[in-house]
């Protein structure tokens, strides 16, 4: 005996096809739960709707191409713009409540919280079969990145990380330059940033100011989330959390996914094999550097090594510096030329045997300086088939293309065309966080019995990427996976 619902759906499709002479649009309610017609609008919810979360959800909404059905934020004062733009969206403070109450009405979720909440919110959405767009860095620690990468495949959802420069067409130009052998094999990559532009390297605050009016104690508990408990302080919320390991991932986490991305993509990099670092110090007293393992350092220098790849036939050494420390001019870049960007504040140098390829943040302004003295400075050519009056999508369509891929479905050609699905952005994030693992290991210390300390982590750390393990300093592995506060888990 046939199921009545199945029969009715089949009859509807059959009659609708006849009526429309072979073309029809199937509404969501006819297809049933779990089915989305490619022509239908995507129902999107936001977890974190202020700051970058505001532009993420607005760009995915794409001027009404899709629906925004729910907004979740623990501090509604921070997302006033989203609340005004989407007045009919349901409002929540706890994403778990939102996903439970609206799981039948949501197709996809943007996650734009502080770093420490990315993984648990994303996994909860994926387990319900919801497509996910997650701000960079994908996660707070390496283990979480690996689990989300595996989870996107397991739950068959369309994923994208919010490093919007990945969708910049300049990246394809740089890949083409390498493929043509323009600069030869690349052995050294220099990447730098002027971040942090927030307080970093400061002592842990000990005062206890009053909680801001826009949040209740319950809201603050939700904001702390997976992290170890601390009382509210303006050095944590709303923006300065980036400088504290409890919540953020420092300058590397903020800019690494933007700046390391071009080299990672162009050279086809994967898991690194080793990492080593040094960090800047803060002196408030003579001869006595501050010791602040809870906070990210004011500056750092990190060296990460990679094996040869299919795209680049020689091993690569990547040098990262932050805190405004940049590399010096390579031999083939003229003395008066800025490095990568007009003010040389952020950038990428890929040094090959024939020349140097450079670009700025988000893959902007790519250039080549050849050993012969020639300079190549090309920008993407306009698509002759494109509508000259069409307004470009914000951020290279990074969020809009994700939304369209969600409609097409898991493993569709639209999904496979995404520039930063978790299959790519997961390993990229692991590389970024490898630098942070080295920085945190650098600051591990033990009393040596002579009124001093031993810093055993100040060495080259050898990495087994497959098993997510430092093989020559076991104490460093505590930074591969952190312990969540009671009541939170990643399943």
Short mmCIF file of C-alpha atoms in Angstrom, two decimals:
data_model
loop_
_atom_site.label_atom_id
_atom_site.label_comp_id
_atom_site.label_asym_id
_atom_site.label_seq_id
_atom_site.Cartn_x
_atom_site.Cartn_y
_atom_site.Cartn_z
CA UNK A 1 0.00 0.00 0.00
CA UNK A 2 1.37 3.38 -0.98
CA UNK A 3 1.87 6.16 1.55
CA UNK A 4 -0.84 8.78 1.02
CA UNK A 5 1.60 11.70 1.43
CA UNK A 6 3.96 10.14 -1.14
CA UNK A 7 1.11 9.60 -3.59
CA UNK A 8 -0.16 13.18 -3.20
CA UNK A 9 3.32 14.61 -3.72
CA UNK A 10 3.82 12.47 -6.83
CA UNK A 11 0.43 13.51 -8.21
CA UNK A 12 1.20 17.16 -7.54
CA UNK A 13 4.51 17.00 -9.36
CA UNK A 14 3.00 15.11 -12.26
CA UNK A 15 0.05 17.50 -12.71
CA UNK A 16 2.20 20.55 -12.11
CA UNK A 17 4.67 19.43 -14.77
CA UNK A 18 1.86 18.96 -17.29
CA UNK A 19 0.31 22.32 -16.46
CA UNK A 20 3.59 24.16 -16.80
CA UNK A 21 4.67 22.25 -19.92
CA UNK A 22 7.73 20.81 -18.25
CA UNK A 23 8.72 23.75 -16.01
CA UNK A 24 7.48 24.29 -12.50
CA UNK A 25 8.55 25.55 -9.08
CA UNK A 26 7.94 23.20 -6.18
CA UNK A 27 7.15 25.05 -2.95
CA UNK A 28 8.91 24.07 0.28
CA UNK A 29 5.73 22.74 1.95
CA UNK A 30 5.13 20.28 -0.89
CA UNK A 31 8.66 18.92 -0.87
CA UNK A 32 8.46 18.48 2.89
CA UNK A 33 10.98 18.83 5.67
CA UNK A 34 14.57 18.43 4.51
CA UNK A 35 13.84 19.33 0.87
CA UNK A 36 14.58 22.70 -0.67
CA UNK A 37 13.74 23.63 -4.22
CA UNK A 38 16.68 25.38 -5.96
CA UNK A 39 14.27 28.16 -6.91
CA UNK A 40 13.10 28.67 -3.34
CA UNK A 41 14.42 31.20 -0.87
CA UNK A 42 16.84 30.04 1.78
CA UNK A 43 15.74 30.57 5.39
CA UNK A 44 18.82 31.83 7.24
CA UNK A 45 19.46 32.48 10.94
CA UNK A 46 22.38 34.36 12.49
CA UNK A 47 24.27 33.35 15.61
CA UNK A 48 26.06 36.61 16.36
CA UNK A 49 24.32 39.44 14.53
CA UNK A 50 26.44 42.47 15.41
CA UNK A 51 29.75 43.66 14.03
CA UNK A 52 30.98 41.28 11.32
CA UNK A 53 27.92 39.14 11.97
CA UNK A 54 25.77 42.01 10.73
CA UNK A 55 27.44 42.11 7.32
CA UNK A 56 27.58 38.30 7.11
CA UNK A 57 23.83 37.87 7.53
CA UNK A 58 23.05 40.91 5.33
CA UNK A 59 25.27 39.63 2.51
CA UNK A 60 23.75 36.15 2.73
CA UNK A 61 20.27 37.75 2.65
CA UNK A 62 21.44 39.41 -0.58
CA UNK A 63 18.81 42.15 -0.83
CA UNK A 64 15.88 39.78 -0.46
CA UNK A 65 17.13 36.85 -2.51
CA UNK A 66 16.84 34.87 0.74
CA UNK A 67 14.96 35.16 4.04
CA UNK A 68 16.36 36.01 7.47
CA UNK A 69 14.13 34.21 9.95
CA UNK A 70 16.01 34.50 13.26
CA UNK A 71 18.72 36.57 14.96
CA UNK A 72 20.60 35.34 18.00
CA UNK A 73 22.94 37.51 20.06
CA UNK A 74 23.69 37.73 23.78
CA UNK A 75 24.07 41.54 23.55
CA UNK A 76 21.21 42.97 21.52
CA UNK A 77 22.68 46.48 21.77
CA UNK A 78 25.53 45.31 19.55
CA UNK A 79 23.26 44.21 16.70
CA UNK A 80 20.89 47.16 16.42
CA UNK A 81 21.50 47.40 12.68
CA UNK A 82 20.47 43.78 12.08
CA UNK A 83 17.40 44.13 14.28
CA UNK A 84 16.29 47.16 12.28
CA UNK A 85 17.06 45.56 8.91
CA UNK A 86 15.19 42.35 9.78
CA UNK A 87 12.36 43.42 12.10
CA UNK A 88 10.32 40.26 11.49
CA UNK A 89 13.12 37.87 12.40
CA UNK A 90 12.61 36.07 15.71
CA UNK A 91 15.06 37.10 18.41
CA UNK A 92 17.05 34.82 20.67
CA UNK A 93 19.95 35.05 23.09
CA UNK A 94 20.76 31.34 23.35
CA UNK A 95 21.48 29.66 20.01
CA UNK A 96 20.58 26.29 21.50
CA UNK A 97 17.05 27.48 22.20
CA UNK A 98 16.80 28.98 18.70
CA UNK A 99 17.92 25.78 16.99
CA UNK A 100 15.55 23.70 19.10
CA UNK A 101 12.50 25.90 18.54
CA UNK A 102 13.12 26.70 14.87
CA UNK A 103 14.87 23.61 13.54
CA UNK A 104 12.02 23.03 11.10
CA UNK A 105 12.15 26.60 9.77
CA UNK A 106 15.88 27.18 9.32
CA UNK A 107 17.89 25.97 6.32
CA UNK A 108 21.23 27.61 7.03
CA UNK A 109 23.07 29.51 9.77
CA UNK A 110 25.77 32.17 9.87
CA UNK A 111 28.01 32.00 12.95
CA UNK A 112 29.88 35.20 13.80
CA UNK A 113 30.56 34.95 17.53
CA UNK A 114 33.89 35.36 19.37
CA UNK A 115 36.28 32.56 18.42
CA UNK A 116 35.71 30.36 21.49
CA UNK A 117 32.05 29.75 20.55
CA UNK A 118 32.49 28.95 16.86
CA UNK A 119 32.88 25.18 17.13
CA UNK A 120 30.01 24.32 19.48
CA UNK A 121 27.49 26.51 17.66
CA UNK A 122 28.57 25.23 14.26
CA UNK A 123 28.47 21.57 15.28
CA UNK A 124 25.01 21.99 16.82
CA UNK A 125 23.71 23.47 13.56
CA UNK A 126 25.36 20.81 11.37
CA UNK A 127 23.93 17.99 13.47
CA UNK A 128 20.49 19.31 12.56
CA UNK A 129 21.44 19.29 8.89
CA UNK A 130 21.78 23.07 8.65
CA UNK A 131 24.29 24.56 6.23
CA UNK A 132 26.87 26.77 7.95
CA UNK A 133 28.87 29.91 7.28
CA UNK A 134 31.45 30.54 10.03
CA UNK A 135 33.62 33.58 10.61
CA UNK A 136 37.38 33.17 10.58
CA UNK A 137 39.23 31.60 12.21
CA UNK A 138 37.01 28.57 11.81
CA UNK A 139 37.71 27.50 15.40
CA UNK A 140 39.63 28.38 18.54
CA UNK A 141 41.84 25.26 18.55
CA UNK A 142 43.14 22.61 16.18
CA UNK A 143 41.01 19.72 17.41
CA UNK A 144 37.83 21.72 16.83
CA UNK A 145 38.88 22.54 13.27
CA UNK A 146 39.43 18.86 12.50
CA UNK A 147 36.06 17.89 14.01
CA UNK A 148 34.15 20.54 12.04
CA UNK A 149 35.86 19.49 8.80
CA UNK A 150 34.83 15.90 9.43
CA UNK A 151 31.37 16.98 10.60
CA UNK A 152 30.54 18.87 7.42
CA UNK A 153 31.13 15.68 5.44
CA UNK A 154 29.34 13.47 7.96
CA UNK A 155 26.20 15.61 8.11
CA UNK A 156 26.37 16.49 4.39
CA UNK A 157 26.06 20.24 4.78
CA UNK A 158 27.41 23.09 2.66
CA UNK A 159 30.08 25.01 4.56
CA UNK A 160 32.08 28.18 4.12
CA UNK A 161 34.53 30.08 6.34
CA UNK A 162 34.38 33.87 6.43
CA UNK A 163 37.77 34.67 4.91
CA UNK A 164 36.19 36.65 2.10
CA UNK A 165 39.45 37.22 0.24
CA UNK A 166 39.28 33.54 -0.72
CA UNK A 167 36.62 34.54 -3.27
CA UNK A 168 38.73 37.37 -4.69
CA UNK A 169 39.36 36.58 -8.39
CA UNK A 170 42.97 37.72 -7.93
CA UNK A 171 43.66 34.39 -6.23
CA UNK A 172 43.08 32.56 -9.52
CA UNK A 173 45.44 34.96 -11.25
CA UNK A 174 48.17 34.17 -8.72
CA UNK A 175 47.57 30.44 -9.12
CA UNK A 176 47.88 30.85 -12.88
CA UNK A 177 51.14 32.77 -12.46
CA UNK A 178 52.61 29.91 -10.46
CA UNK A 179 51.29 27.29 -12.87
CA UNK A 180 52.97 29.05 -15.78
CA UNK A 181 56.28 28.98 -13.92
CA UNK A 182 56.50 32.77 -13.88
CA UNK A 183 58.38 32.93 -10.57
CA UNK A 184 59.63 29.34 -10.49
CA UNK A 185 59.30 27.04 -7.46
CA UNK A 186 58.69 28.90 -4.18
CA UNK A 187 60.84 28.07 -1.16
CA UNK A 188 60.18 31.01 1.19
CA UNK A 189 56.99 32.87 2.10
CA UNK A 190 56.89 35.99 4.29
CA UNK A 191 53.56 37.11 5.78
CA UNK A 192 53.00 39.98 8.18
CA UNK A 193 50.34 42.19 9.79
CA UNK A 194 50.04 45.37 11.82
CA UNK A 195 47.69 43.58 14.24
CA UNK A 196 47.01 43.66 17.13
CA UNK A 197 45.16 46.97 16.95
CA UNK A 198 43.51 46.18 20.31
CA UNK A 199 45.24 46.03 23.73
CA UNK A 200 47.44 42.95 23.90
CA UNK A 201 50.21 41.86 26.24
CA UNK A 202 48.56 43.51 29.26
CA UNK A 203 48.14 41.91 32.71
CA UNK A 204 44.86 40.13 33.48
CA UNK A 205 42.40 42.71 34.85
CA UNK A 206 41.60 42.33 38.55
CA UNK A 207 38.96 45.01 39.01
CA UNK A 208 35.28 44.14 38.63
CA UNK A 209 33.32 46.89 36.86
CA UNK A 210 29.55 46.68 36.68
CA UNK A 211 28.03 44.67 33.86
CA UNK A 212 26.89 46.81 30.93
CA UNK A 213 23.18 47.70 30.87
CA UNK A 214 22.50 45.76 27.66
CA UNK A 215 23.36 42.40 29.30
CA UNK A 216 22.04 40.43 32.26
CA UNK A 217 24.19 38.05 34.36
CA UNK A 218 22.58 35.20 32.40
CA UNK A 219 23.64 36.89 29.15
CA UNK A 220 27.21 37.16 30.39
CA UNK A 221 27.21 33.48 31.33
CA UNK A 222 26.15 32.68 27.74
CA UNK A 223 28.85 34.99 26.38
CA UNK A 224 31.58 33.22 28.40
CA UNK A 225 30.19 29.95 27.04
CA UNK A 226 32.83 27.25 26.63
CA UNK A 227 35.61 29.39 28.12
CA UNK A 228 36.85 29.36 31.72
CA UNK A 229 34.72 31.64 33.86
CA UNK A 230 35.71 35.27 34.27
CA UNK A 231 33.69 38.25 35.45
CA UNK A 232 32.67 40.86 32.92
CA UNK A 233 35.28 43.43 31.98
CA UNK A 234 35.47 45.90 29.07
CA UNK A 235 38.88 44.37 28.25
CA UNK A 236 36.89 41.29 27.12
CA UNK A 237 33.63 42.54 25.60
CA UNK A 238 32.75 43.76 23.04
CA UNK A 239 35.96 43.75 20.94
CA UNK A 240 39.07 43.24 23.04
CA UNK A 241 38.44 39.51 23.66
CA UNK A 242 40.74 38.85 20.69
CA UNK A 243 43.79 39.41 22.88
CA UNK A 244 42.94 36.74 25.48
CA UNK A 245 43.51 33.02 24.91
CA UNK A 246 40.36 32.24 26.89
CA UNK A 247 38.27 33.70 24.07
CA UNK A 248 40.39 34.75 21.11
CA UNK A 249 43.29 33.71 18.94
CA UNK A 250 45.33 36.91 18.78
CA UNK A 251 46.79 38.55 15.70
CA UNK A 252 47.25 35.20 13.95
CA UNK A 253 43.62 34.25 14.44
CA UNK A 254 42.38 37.64 13.32
CA UNK A 255 44.48 38.05 10.17
CA UNK A 256 46.12 34.67 9.50
CA UNK A 257 43.13 33.24 7.63
CA UNK A 258 43.17 36.31 5.37
CA UNK A 259 46.92 36.61 4.78
CA UNK A 260 48.09 33.00 4.88
CA UNK A 261 45.22 32.00 2.57
CA UNK A 262 46.79 33.21 -0.74
CA UNK A 263 50.04 31.31 -0.14
CA UNK A 264 48.19 28.25 1.16
CA UNK A 265 45.99 28.18 -1.94
CA UNK A 266 48.55 29.15 -4.58
CA UNK A 267 51.15 26.67 -3.32
CA UNK A 268 48.64 23.92 -2.48
CA UNK A 269 49.87 23.59 1.11
CA UNK A 270 48.56 21.08 3.65
CA UNK A 271 49.60 20.04 7.14
CA UNK A 272 52.90 21.58 8.30
CA UNK A 273 55.73 19.45 9.66
CA UNK A 274 57.27 21.78 12.23
CA UNK A 275 56.88 25.16 13.91
CA UNK A 276 59.08 27.48 15.93
CA UNK A 277 58.53 30.97 17.32
CA UNK A 278 59.66 33.86 19.47
CA UNK A 279 57.48 36.54 21.06
CA UNK A 280 57.75 40.17 22.14
CA UNK A 281 58.04 41.05 25.83
CA UNK A 282 56.51 43.78 27.99
CA UNK A 283 58.59 45.42 30.74
CA UNK A 284 56.82 47.36 33.49
CA UNK A 285 59.80 46.90 35.85
CA UNK A 286 63.52 46.90 35.10
CA UNK A 287 64.98 43.51 34.17
CA UNK A 288 61.70 41.73 34.87
CA UNK A 289 59.47 40.95 31.87
CA UNK A 290 55.78 40.56 32.55
CA UNK A 291 54.58 36.97 32.54
CA UNK A 292 51.06 36.78 31.15
CA UNK A 293 50.21 33.30 29.81
CA UNK A 294 46.49 34.19 29.75
CA UNK A 295 47.04 36.93 27.17
CA UNK A 296 48.38 36.95 23.63
CA UNK A 297 51.78 38.66 23.25
CA UNK A 298 52.25 42.17 21.82
CA UNK A 299 54.16 40.73 18.87
CA UNK A 300 55.37 37.38 17.58
CA UNK A 301 57.57 35.79 14.95
CA UNK A 302 56.63 32.30 13.76
CA UNK A 303 58.33 29.92 11.34
CA UNK A 304 56.28 27.04 9.88
CA UNK A 305 57.63 24.44 7.45
CA UNK A 306 55.72 22.45 4.81
CA UNK A 307 56.70 19.59 2.51
CA UNK A 308 56.66 19.92 -1.28
CA UNK A 309 53.22 19.70 -2.90
CA UNK A 310 51.68 18.88 -6.27
CA UNK A 311 51.48 22.60 -7.00
CA UNK A 312 54.94 23.53 -5.68
CA UNK A 313 57.69 20.94 -6.06
CA UNK A 314 59.99 22.15 -3.26
CA UNK A 315 59.52 22.40 0.53
CA UNK A 316 58.29 25.76 1.84
CA UNK A 317 59.32 27.76 4.89
CA UNK A 318 56.67 30.29 5.97
CA UNK A 319 57.65 33.26 8.15
CA UNK A 320 54.87 35.09 10.04
CA UNK A 321 55.36 38.34 11.95
CA UNK A 322 52.80 40.54 13.70
CA UNK A 323 52.75 43.57 15.98
CA UNK A 324 53.78 45.80 13.06
CA UNK A 325 57.04 43.94 12.38
CA UNK A 326 57.42 43.37 8.65
CA UNK A 327 60.06 41.63 6.52
CA UNK A 328 62.79 43.51 4.68
CA UNK A 329 62.81 44.06 0.94
CA UNK A 330 63.79 40.95 -1.00
CA UNK A 331 66.57 41.41 -3.52
CA UNK A 332 64.33 41.86 -6.55
CA UNK A 333 61.86 44.42 -5.15
CA UNK A 334 63.16 47.98 -5.73
CA UNK A 335 64.19 49.92 -2.63
CA UNK A 336 61.51 52.60 -3.03
CA UNK A 337 58.63 50.19 -3.67
CA UNK A 338 56.20 49.52 -0.81
CA UNK A 339 55.78 45.88 0.21
CA UNK A 340 52.42 44.38 -0.86
CA UNK A 341 50.22 47.30 0.29
CA UNK A 342 50.65 51.02 -0.14
CA UNK A 343 51.76 51.47 3.48
CA UNK A 344 53.41 48.02 3.78
CA UNK A 345 51.29 47.34 6.89
CA UNK A 346 50.06 43.86 5.86
CA UNK A 347 51.15 41.54 3.11
CA UNK A 348 52.44 38.36 1.53
CA UNK A 349 55.71 37.67 -0.30
CA UNK A 350 56.20 34.37 -2.15
CA UNK A 351 59.85 34.09 -3.15
CA UNK A 352 60.65 31.84 -6.09
CA UNK A 353 63.74 31.09 -8.10
CA UNK A 354 62.79 33.57 -10.85
CA UNK A 355 60.97 36.29 -8.93
CA UNK A 356 58.74 37.38 -6.07
CA UNK A 357 54.93 37.27 -6.06
CA UNK A 358 53.23 39.68 -3.65
CA UNK A 359 49.72 40.59 -2.57
CA UNK A 360 48.01 42.53 0.20
CA UNK A 361 45.18 41.66 2.57
CA UNK A 362 42.37 39.57 1.02
CA UNK A 363 44.59 38.83 -1.99
CA UNK A 364 44.40 42.42 -3.20
CA UNK A 365 46.93 44.11 -5.50
CA UNK A 366 48.87 41.05 -6.73
CA UNK A 367 52.23 41.80 -8.35
CA UNK A 368 55.33 40.01 -9.56
CA UNK A 369 58.88 41.34 -9.43
CA UNK A 370 61.09 39.25 -11.72
CA UNK A 371 64.80 38.61 -11.34
CA UNK A 372 65.22 40.36 -14.71
CA UNK A 373 63.92 43.63 -13.27
CA UNK A 374 60.50 43.35 -14.96
CA UNK A 375 57.37 44.09 -12.90
CA UNK A 376 54.03 42.42 -13.62
CA UNK A 377 50.97 44.15 -12.21
CA UNK A 378 47.72 42.67 -13.49
CA UNK A 379 44.19 43.01 -12.24
CA UNK A 380 41.25 40.76 -13.22
CA UNK A 381 39.80 41.57 -16.61
CA UNK A 382 36.06 42.31 -16.74
CA UNK A 383 33.86 39.42 -17.81
CA UNK A 384 32.58 40.32 -21.32
CA UNK A 385 29.37 38.40 -20.62
CA UNK A 386 28.65 40.29 -17.38
CA UNK A 387 26.00 43.01 -17.17
CA UNK A 388 27.94 46.31 -17.11
CA UNK A 389 25.17 47.90 -15.01
CA UNK A 390 25.10 45.15 -12.41
CA UNK A 391 26.30 46.14 -8.95
CA UNK A 392 29.08 43.87 -7.67
CA UNK A 393 28.19 41.66 -4.74
CA UNK A 394 29.80 42.66 -1.43
CA UNK A 395 32.98 40.81 -0.46
CA UNK A 396 33.25 39.12 -3.86
CA UNK A 397 29.94 37.31 -3.26
CA UNK A 398 31.55 35.16 -0.55
CA UNK A 399 28.33 34.86 1.47
CA UNK A 400 25.93 35.01 -1.49
CA UNK A 401 27.68 32.16 -3.32
CA UNK A 402 27.50 30.08 -0.14
CA UNK A 403 23.74 30.70 0.05
CA UNK A 404 23.28 29.63 -3.57
CA UNK A 405 25.36 26.51 -2.94
CA UNK A 406 23.11 25.70 0.03
CA UNK A 407 20.14 25.68 -2.33
CA UNK A 408 21.97 23.45 -4.79
CA UNK A 409 22.92 21.06 -2.00
CA UNK A 410 25.85 19.12 -0.60
CA UNK A 411 28.39 18.01 -3.21
CA UNK A 412 26.70 20.04 -5.95
CA UNK A 413 28.89 21.84 -8.46
CA UNK A 414 28.02 25.09 -6.66
CA UNK A 415 29.20 23.58 -3.39
CA UNK A 416 32.42 22.28 -4.93
CA UNK A 417 33.06 25.72 -6.45
CA UNK A 418 33.06 27.47 -3.07
CA UNK A 419 36.41 29.00 -2.23
CA UNK A 420 36.54 28.20 1.49
CA UNK A 421 34.44 25.16 2.36
CA UNK A 422 35.65 23.31 5.45
CA UNK A 423 37.61 20.82 3.34
CA UNK A 424 39.88 23.76 2.51
CA UNK A 425 39.42 26.15 5.43
CA UNK A 426 39.76 23.42 8.07
CA UNK A 427 43.41 22.61 7.18
CA UNK A 428 44.10 26.34 6.65
CA UNK A 429 42.78 27.08 10.14
CA UNK A 430 44.86 24.28 11.61
CA UNK A 431 47.97 25.90 10.11
CA UNK A 432 47.04 29.30 11.58
CA UNK A 433 46.43 27.75 15.00
CA UNK A 434 49.71 25.85 14.77
CA UNK A 435 51.40 29.22 15.16
CA UNK A 436 49.39 29.90 18.31
CA UNK A 437 50.29 26.47 19.71
CA UNK A 438 53.97 27.44 19.36
CA UNK A 439 53.40 30.85 20.96
CA UNK A 440 51.63 29.36 23.96
CA UNK A 441 54.26 26.63 24.31
CA UNK A 442 56.96 29.30 24.23
CA UNK A 443 55.54 30.78 27.44
CA UNK A 444 55.30 27.51 29.40
CA UNK A 445 57.68 27.59 32.37
CA UNK A 446 58.70 25.63 35.46
CA UNK A 447 60.77 26.72 38.50
CA UNK A 448 64.37 25.56 38.15
CA UNK A 449 65.26 25.68 41.87
CA UNK A 450 67.62 28.64 41.45
CA UNK A 451 65.08 31.47 41.74
CA UNK A 452 64.50 31.20 38.03
CA UNK A 453 62.52 29.25 35.45
CA UNK A 454 63.05 26.77 32.66
CA UNK A 455 61.18 27.42 29.42
CA UNK A 456 61.19 23.97 27.84
CA UNK A 457 58.84 24.91 25.00
CA UNK A 458 61.29 27.33 23.42
CA UNK A 459 62.39 24.90 20.75
CA UNK A 460 61.44 23.68 17.31
CA UNK A 461 58.21 21.70 17.66
CA UNK A 462 57.71 18.69 15.37
CA UNK A 463 54.14 18.11 14.20
CA UNK A 464 52.31 14.92 13.22
CA UNK A 465 49.42 16.44 11.30
CA UNK A 466 47.48 13.22 10.75
CA UNK A 467 47.32 12.52 14.49
CA UNK A 468 47.27 16.18 15.60
CA UNK A 469 50.24 15.78 17.90
CA UNK A 470 53.55 17.46 18.73
CA UNK A 471 55.99 14.57 18.88
CA UNK A 472 58.95 16.11 20.74
CA UNK A 473 57.31 18.16 23.52
CA UNK A 474 54.20 16.56 24.96
CA UNK A 475 53.22 19.56 27.08
CA UNK A 476 52.50 21.49 23.89
CA UNK A 477 49.64 19.11 23.11
CA UNK A 478 47.46 20.70 25.80
CA UNK A 479 46.93 23.49 23.24
CA UNK A 480 45.63 21.14 20.54
CA UNK A 481 42.33 20.72 22.40
CA UNK A 482 41.13 22.81 25.32
CA UNK A 483 38.80 21.75 28.10
CA UNK A 484 35.34 23.32 27.97
CA UNK A 485 33.60 24.80 30.97
CA UNK A 486 31.06 22.48 32.58
CA UNK A 487 27.81 22.34 30.66
CA UNK A 488 29.40 22.72 27.21
CA UNK A 489 30.60 20.01 24.86
CA UNK A 490 31.43 19.33 21.24
CA UNK A 491 29.67 16.17 20.08
#
